[in-house]
Short mmCIF file of C-alpha atoms in Angstrom, two decimals:
data_model
loop_
_atom_site.label_atom_id
_atom_site.label_comp_id
_atom_site.label_asym_id
_atom_site.label_seq_id
_atom_site.Cartn_x
_atom_site.Cartn_y
_atom_site.Cartn_z
CA MET A 1 17.41 4.90 14.10
CA PHE A 2 19.95 7.56 12.16
CA GLU A 3 22.40 5.21 11.30
CA LEU A 4 20.38 3.02 9.64
CA LEU A 5 18.25 5.07 8.06
CA LYS A 6 21.50 5.96 5.59
CA THR A 7 23.40 2.84 5.23
CA LEU A 8 19.21 1.97 3.86
CA ILE A 9 19.60 4.68 2.17
CA SER A 10 22.60 3.94 0.33
CA ILE A 11 21.27 0.71 -1.03
CA PRO A 12 19.57 0.66 -4.49
CA SER A 13 16.85 -1.06 -3.55
CA VAL A 14 14.03 -0.37 -6.88
CA SER A 15 11.35 -3.14 -6.32
CA ARG A 16 11.78 -6.92 -7.62
CA ASP A 17 16.30 -5.46 -7.82
CA GLU A 18 15.73 -5.90 -3.25
CA GLN A 19 18.53 -8.58 -2.85
CA LYS A 20 20.91 -6.01 -1.20
CA LYS A 21 18.82 -4.19 1.05
CA ALA A 22 17.40 -7.59 2.18
CA ASP A 23 21.10 -9.19 2.90
CA PHE A 24 22.34 -5.95 3.78
CA LEU A 25 19.38 -5.98 6.66
CA GLU A 26 19.30 -10.04 7.62
CA ALA A 27 22.91 -9.14 9.10
CA TRP A 28 22.12 -6.12 10.77
CA LEU A 29 18.54 -8.59 13.08
CA GLN A 30 20.70 -11.27 13.24
CA GLU A 31 23.34 -8.98 14.79
CA ARG A 32 21.13 -7.78 17.14
CA GLY A 33 19.65 -10.94 18.43
CA CYS A 34 16.82 -11.05 15.64
CA GLY A 35 16.14 -14.55 15.30
CA VAL A 36 15.71 -13.76 11.29
CA GLN A 37 14.01 -15.59 8.53
CA ARG A 38 13.90 -15.14 4.68
CA TYR A 39 12.12 -16.27 1.91
CA GLY A 40 13.34 -14.46 -1.83
CA ASN A 41 13.58 -10.86 -0.05
CA ASN A 42 11.09 -10.47 2.63
CA LEU A 43 12.63 -11.08 6.03
CA TRP A 44 9.86 -11.52 9.07
CA CYS A 45 11.76 -12.14 13.03
CA ILE A 46 9.09 -13.20 15.55
CA ALA A 47 9.89 -12.34 18.76
CA GLY A 48 10.85 -14.34 22.35
CA GLY A 49 7.92 -16.14 24.55
CA TYR A 50 5.91 -16.76 21.18
CA ASP A 51 2.54 -18.79 22.56
CA GLU A 52 0.19 -19.92 20.40
CA SER A 53 -2.49 -18.85 22.92
CA LYS A 54 -1.71 -15.41 22.64
CA PRO A 55 -2.91 -13.00 20.08
CA THR A 56 -0.03 -12.10 17.12
CA ILE A 57 0.78 -8.06 16.50
CA LEU A 58 2.67 -8.15 13.25
CA LEU A 59 4.37 -4.60 12.12
CA ASN A 60 4.97 -4.03 8.48
CA SER A 61 7.11 -1.99 6.37
CA HIS A 62 8.70 -2.03 3.07
CA ILE A 63 12.42 -1.84 1.88
CA ASP A 64 11.89 -1.83 -1.88
CA THR A 65 12.03 1.62 -3.95
CA VAL A 66 9.99 3.49 -6.89
CA LYS A 67 12.38 4.32 -9.83
CA PRO A 68 14.57 7.95 -8.59
CA THR A 69 12.95 10.34 -11.89
CA THR A 70 15.23 12.59 -13.66
CA SER A 71 14.16 14.99 -11.90
CA TRP A 72 16.41 14.40 -9.07
CA SER A 73 18.79 16.85 -7.03
CA ARG A 74 20.79 15.23 -5.79
CA ASP A 75 22.39 12.02 -5.49
CA PRO A 76 19.39 9.85 -4.59
CA TYR A 77 21.47 6.94 -3.14
CA ASN A 78 23.39 9.19 -1.14
CA ALA A 79 21.52 10.68 2.11
CA VAL A 80 22.37 13.91 2.69
CA GLU A 81 21.56 15.41 6.40
CA GLU A 82 20.27 18.91 6.63
CA GLY A 83 19.56 20.37 9.70
CA ASP A 84 16.46 18.77 10.26
CA LYS A 85 15.74 16.53 7.45
CA ILE A 86 18.00 13.48 5.51
CA TYR A 87 17.77 13.77 2.45
CA GLY A 88 17.70 10.80 -0.79
CA LEU A 89 15.35 7.80 -2.38
CA GLY A 90 13.03 6.35 -0.45
CA SER A 91 13.66 8.07 3.36
CA ASN A 92 9.87 8.83 3.14
CA ASP A 93 8.75 5.82 1.69
CA ALA A 94 9.24 3.77 3.71
CA HIS A 95 12.41 3.83 4.82
CA ALA A 96 11.55 5.99 8.03
CA SER A 97 8.99 3.80 8.93
CA VAL A 98 11.46 0.56 8.31
CA VAL A 99 13.94 1.97 11.23
CA SER A 100 10.83 3.03 12.95
CA LEU A 101 9.04 -0.79 13.20
CA ILE A 102 12.67 -1.99 14.38
CA HIS A 103 13.53 0.14 16.59
CA THR A 104 10.14 -0.56 17.92
CA PHE A 105 10.93 -4.57 17.87
CA LEU A 106 14.21 -4.09 19.24
CA LYS A 107 12.68 -2.31 22.07
CA LEU A 108 9.64 -4.39 22.75
CA LYS A 109 10.46 -7.74 21.38
CA ASP A 110 12.26 -9.12 24.96
CA THR A 111 9.15 -8.07 26.89
CA LYS A 112 6.90 -9.32 28.06
CA GLN A 113 3.17 -8.68 26.66
CA ASN A 114 0.36 -10.28 26.42
CA TYR A 115 0.46 -10.57 23.16
CA ASN A 116 3.14 -12.09 20.22
CA LEU A 117 5.60 -9.55 18.07
CA VAL A 118 5.92 -10.62 14.35
CA LEU A 119 8.63 -7.92 12.60
CA LEU A 120 8.19 -8.30 8.93
CA LEU A 121 10.12 -6.59 6.12
CA SER A 122 8.34 -7.13 2.88
CA ALA A 123 9.57 -6.62 -0.38
CA GLU A 124 7.23 -5.16 -4.04
CA GLU A 125 5.00 -3.47 -2.85
CA GLU A 126 5.70 -0.66 -4.55
CA VAL A 127 4.36 -2.75 -7.62
CA SER A 128 1.75 -5.15 -5.47
CA GLY A 129 4.89 -8.00 -6.58
CA LYS A 130 3.00 -11.84 -6.17
CA GLY A 131 7.34 -11.47 -4.32
CA GLY A 132 6.55 -9.53 -1.86
CA ILE A 133 4.58 -10.01 1.50
CA GLU A 134 1.68 -11.99 -0.38
CA SER A 135 4.72 -14.72 -1.43
CA VAL A 136 4.42 -15.03 2.64
CA LEU A 137 1.47 -14.37 4.78
CA ASP A 138 0.82 -18.35 4.68
CA LYS A 139 4.84 -18.25 5.98
CA LEU A 140 3.90 -16.62 9.65
CA PRO A 141 2.10 -17.29 12.64
CA LYS A 142 -1.79 -16.09 12.08
CA ILE A 143 -1.75 -12.46 12.35
CA ASP A 144 -4.80 -11.31 14.76
CA PHE A 145 -3.50 -7.66 13.74
CA ALA A 146 -1.31 -5.65 11.85
CA ILE A 147 -0.05 -1.95 12.08
CA VAL A 148 1.98 -1.20 8.30
CA GLY A 149 4.65 0.92 8.49
CA GLU A 150 3.55 4.15 5.94
CA PRO A 151 3.96 7.61 5.57
CA THR A 152 1.06 8.89 6.87
CA SER A 153 2.35 12.54 9.43
CA LEU A 154 1.89 9.92 12.05
CA LYS A 155 -1.72 9.82 11.56
CA MET A 156 -3.83 6.59 12.46
CA ALA A 157 -5.79 5.65 8.28
CA VAL A 158 -8.54 2.75 9.91
CA ALA A 159 -9.49 3.06 6.20
CA GLU A 160 -7.35 2.25 2.95
CA LYS A 161 -9.26 1.89 -0.82
CA GLY A 162 -8.43 -0.20 -3.24
CA LEU A 163 -7.01 -0.47 -7.33
CA MET A 164 -9.28 -2.32 -9.24
CA VAL A 165 -7.52 -1.30 -13.04
CA LEU A 166 -9.97 -2.48 -16.08
CA ASP A 167 -8.75 -2.77 -19.82
CA CYS A 168 -11.50 -1.70 -22.35
CA GLU A 169 -11.81 -2.06 -26.00
CA SER A 170 -14.86 -0.87 -28.38
CA VAL A 171 -15.48 -2.32 -31.59
CA GLY A 172 -15.87 -1.03 -34.54
CA LYS A 173 -15.59 -1.24 -38.38
CA SER A 174 -12.26 -0.36 -39.93
CA GLY A 175 -13.27 1.98 -43.43
CA HIS A 176 -12.42 4.97 -45.70
CA ALA A 177 -11.48 8.61 -43.94
CA ALA A 178 -12.12 9.77 -46.74
CA ARG A 179 -14.96 7.98 -48.00
CA CYS A 180 -16.41 8.08 -44.32
CA GLU A 181 -17.12 4.05 -43.93
CA GLY A 182 -17.10 2.35 -41.76
CA VAL A 183 -17.84 2.63 -37.53
CA ASN A 184 -15.33 4.21 -35.83
CA ALA A 185 -13.98 2.35 -32.57
CA ILE A 186 -13.44 6.11 -30.87
CA TYR A 187 -16.74 8.09 -31.37
CA LYS A 188 -18.21 4.64 -29.67
CA ALA A 189 -15.53 4.71 -27.03
CA MET A 190 -15.87 8.36 -26.50
CA ASP A 191 -19.36 8.05 -25.13
CA ASP A 192 -18.59 4.57 -22.55
CA ILE A 193 -15.47 6.81 -21.08
CA ASN A 194 -17.56 9.89 -20.85
CA TRP A 195 -19.87 7.21 -18.96
CA PHE A 196 -16.34 7.10 -16.78
CA ARG A 197 -15.72 10.18 -16.52
CA THR A 198 -19.24 11.87 -14.72
CA TYR A 199 -21.05 8.15 -12.99
CA LYS A 200 -21.01 8.99 -9.59
CA PHE A 201 -21.03 5.31 -7.73
CA PRO A 202 -24.53 6.00 -4.60
CA LYS A 203 -22.34 4.57 -1.71
CA GLU A 204 -19.86 6.82 -0.08
CA SER A 205 -17.83 5.93 2.24
CA GLN A 206 -17.15 8.45 5.96
CA TRP A 207 -13.70 7.74 5.54
CA LEU A 208 -12.97 7.18 1.76
CA GLY A 209 -15.79 8.91 0.51
CA GLY A 210 -16.53 7.25 -3.19
CA VAL A 211 -15.25 5.19 -5.33
CA ASN A 212 -12.95 6.87 -8.05
CA MET A 213 -12.81 6.10 -11.99
CA GLN A 214 -10.28 7.73 -14.17
CA VAL A 215 -9.69 6.47 -17.53
CA THR A 216 -5.94 6.99 -18.28
CA ILE A 217 -4.58 5.48 -20.84
CA VAL A 218 -6.25 5.79 -25.01
CA ASN A 219 -4.83 3.75 -27.58
CA ALA A 220 -7.04 3.90 -31.47
CA GLY A 221 -6.01 3.94 -34.90
CA THR A 222 -2.86 3.01 -37.66
CA GLN A 223 -3.18 6.07 -39.94
CA HIS A 224 -4.94 8.82 -40.46
CA ASN A 225 -6.78 7.82 -44.17
CA VAL A 226 -8.41 4.80 -41.80
CA VAL A 227 -10.90 4.54 -39.78
CA PRO A 228 -10.37 2.58 -36.59
CA ASP A 229 -11.63 -1.31 -36.10
CA LYS A 230 -9.78 -0.85 -32.49
CA CYS A 231 -10.08 1.49 -29.67
CA ASN A 232 -8.82 0.17 -26.10
CA PHE A 233 -8.42 2.44 -23.12
CA THR A 234 -7.35 1.54 -19.74
CA VAL A 235 -10.04 3.78 -16.19
CA ASP A 236 -7.99 3.12 -12.78
CA VAL A 237 -10.45 2.46 -10.00
CA ARG A 238 -10.88 3.16 -6.35
CA LEU A 239 -13.04 1.26 -5.15
CA ASN A 240 -14.31 2.69 -0.45
CA GLU A 241 -15.50 -0.09 1.30
CA CYS A 242 -18.87 0.24 -0.19
CA TYR A 243 -18.38 -2.37 -3.07
CA SER A 244 -16.25 -5.63 -3.97
CA HIS A 245 -14.42 -5.62 -7.05
CA GLN A 246 -17.46 -7.66 -7.77
CA ASP A 247 -19.80 -4.85 -7.35
CA ILE A 248 -18.10 -2.55 -9.21
CA LEU A 249 -17.83 -4.84 -12.65
CA TYR A 250 -21.55 -5.36 -11.96
CA ILE A 251 -22.04 -2.11 -11.96
CA VAL A 252 -19.56 -0.74 -14.41
CA LYS A 253 -20.71 -3.68 -17.50
CA ASP A 254 -24.20 -2.92 -16.89
CA ASN A 255 -24.28 0.66 -18.29
CA VAL A 256 -20.68 0.29 -20.59
CA GLU A 257 -20.97 -1.09 -23.94
CA CYS A 258 -16.60 -1.84 -25.10
CA SER A 259 -15.40 -5.23 -23.50
CA VAL A 260 -14.13 -4.93 -19.64
CA THR A 261 -11.58 -7.53 -18.90
CA PRO A 262 -9.59 -6.54 -14.37
CA ARG A 263 -6.10 -6.95 -14.00
CA SER A 264 -6.39 -8.18 -10.69
CA THR A 265 -8.81 -8.45 -8.44
CA ARG A 266 -7.15 -9.00 -5.84
CA LEU A 267 -6.41 -5.25 -3.59
CA LYS A 268 -8.70 -4.41 -2.09
CA PRO A 269 -10.32 -1.83 -0.13
CA SER A 270 -9.44 -1.83 3.47
CA GLY A 271 -11.46 -0.76 6.91
CA ILE A 272 -11.44 -1.04 10.52
CA SER A 273 -13.28 0.10 13.63
CA VAL A 274 -12.82 2.85 15.80
CA GLU A 275 -13.59 0.60 18.57
CA HIS A 276 -11.26 -1.76 18.19
CA PRO A 277 -8.04 -1.27 21.13
CA VAL A 278 -5.72 -0.92 19.14
CA VAL A 279 -7.32 2.28 17.71
CA SER A 280 -9.04 3.15 20.74
CA LYS A 281 -5.67 3.23 22.90
CA PHE A 282 -3.76 5.04 19.95
CA LYS A 283 -7.03 8.21 19.95
CA ALA A 284 -6.56 8.13 24.07
CA MET A 285 -2.69 9.27 23.05
CA GLY A 286 -4.21 12.04 21.10
CA GLY A 287 -4.15 10.23 17.67
CA GLU A 288 -5.46 11.37 14.67
CA LEU A 289 -7.37 8.90 12.71
CA PHE A 290 -8.29 9.59 8.82
CA GLY A 291 -9.02 7.37 5.47
CA SER A 292 -6.39 7.14 2.81
CA SER A 293 -6.56 7.00 -0.54
CA THR A 294 -3.19 5.43 -1.66
CA MET A 295 -2.55 2.09 -1.26
CA SER A 296 0.07 -0.14 0.77
CA ASP A 297 0.57 -3.98 0.81
CA GLN A 298 -2.87 -3.20 3.37
CA ALA A 299 -4.45 -4.16 0.45
CA LEU A 300 -3.96 -7.78 0.77
CA MET A 301 -3.92 -8.35 4.16
CA PRO A 302 -6.82 -10.72 5.49
CA PHE A 303 -6.42 -9.44 8.59
CA PRO A 304 -7.66 -6.35 10.52
CA SER A 305 -4.30 -3.79 9.86
CA VAL A 306 -4.41 0.23 10.58
CA LYS A 307 -1.57 1.81 8.35
CA LEU A 308 0.60 4.70 10.93
CA GLY A 309 4.22 5.69 10.32
CA PRO A 310 6.28 8.79 9.63
CA GLY A 311 6.91 10.94 7.24
CA ASP A 312 4.56 13.35 5.06
CA SER A 313 2.81 10.58 1.80
CA ALA A 314 3.10 14.50 -0.58
CA ARG A 315 6.67 13.56 -0.55
CA SER A 316 6.66 9.84 -1.22
CA HIS A 317 7.74 8.93 -5.50
CA THR A 318 8.84 12.70 -5.28
CA ALA A 319 12.06 14.07 -6.60
CA ASP A 320 15.23 14.81 -3.64
CA GLU A 321 12.63 13.32 -1.35
CA PHE A 322 13.08 14.03 2.55
CA VAL A 323 12.27 12.54 5.63
CA CYS A 324 12.88 14.82 8.88
CA ARG A 325 14.27 13.24 12.39
CA SER A 326 12.10 14.81 14.25
CA GLU A 327 9.41 12.70 12.90
CA ILE A 328 11.51 9.38 13.16
CA LEU A 329 12.34 10.50 16.66
CA GLU A 330 8.02 10.53 17.18
CA ALA A 331 7.42 7.80 15.93
CA GLY A 332 9.07 5.37 17.39
CA MET A 333 7.84 6.99 20.50
CA VAL A 334 3.69 6.68 19.79
CA TYR A 335 4.82 2.87 18.02
CA VAL A 336 5.93 1.48 21.62
CA ARG A 337 3.80 3.96 23.63
CA LEU A 338 1.29 1.63 21.08
CA LEU A 339 2.10 -1.49 21.83
CA ASP A 340 3.62 -1.23 25.33
CA GLY A 341 0.91 -2.95 27.52
CA LEU A 342 -1.27 -2.80 25.32
CA ASN A 343 -4.57 -4.58 26.35
CA PHE A 344 -5.29 -7.44 22.84
CA CYS A 345 -5.66 -10.75 24.49
CA ASN A 346 -9.70 -12.46 24.48
CA ILE A 347 -10.92 -9.12 22.20
CA GLU A 348 -12.86 -10.23 19.60
CA SER A 349 -11.40 -7.72 16.53
CA PRO A 350 -14.00 -6.83 13.60
CA HIS A 351 -12.75 -8.98 10.65
CA HIS A 352 -11.04 -5.28 8.11
CA ARG A 353 -12.66 -6.62 4.73
CA ILE A 354 -15.81 -5.45 4.14
CA THR A 355 -17.59 -7.31 1.41
CA ALA A 356 -20.93 -5.32 -0.27
CA SER A 357 -23.82 -6.88 -0.48
CA PRO A 358 -24.04 -7.38 -4.05
CA ILE A 359 -25.80 -4.33 -6.60
#
């Protein structure tokens, strides 16, 4: 696992430019007897003895990374070991999960289980790109459950926030600033921005808390002596599973004067019952559950899933990113122990999308 991790770090794979890493992994898995299928830069393998009458578990993580920041003090593509730590871009997010899930798949692919096992290494996760997991879901066998490998300190995320980005525009009327003419669009926007800053959605989640809204970009004006007639601003909305995107839009539009346009409504919140057999076994193993505020490919999965992996989310997207060897070793053991002999047959699993009633 460690040698594979160091090789993966050495191959740049910024989102939408993962071909070299996908080429390497395709060959590496083929050499180890995995029948690899590929679409774009997404790779998947199906364990032997596939049986349509059995449920299917998906092991998923992503092979792309963010761009390295300028504050790296070392070569981000040179994996360096210092004590228990392995430094390198993507080491923590999410190559440690990739190698741990590959290890798990190789350990279990030829064993007899009462479920089918599929390994998917996907692209474009960091940008929620349409050439990533979304492009291959219809090419996989029917999936009943997924484990998504992300740095969670080996705690199991049983809920994950969704995302909606809103483009807003306040419209005024231009005029000469010296004569206080026109209608200042900035002032109109300020009232709406203040609503976004102070509004509290009434429904809170056990695992995810409330809905968060943050105004993150504001643009207005052309020159100092012209009253601006337009002010555009962007709002980042993180949804809990109590609200659908449509619910949020209804509430927002009912409370602000500006126009509101969502960029996408595809990145949904998720949640799973703590009585699900995989969650129950993890708890019996002494595992800890939590709700995750960060997003993953779970947002695009139309089936029950959890997020679980080695590393610490606080290290993701930071300079001098690292993961610990001990974290990877523990992850390999936890994944195998969780899945080997799992009683997953004939379980009616609650669907993990919870769509609130219209407000």
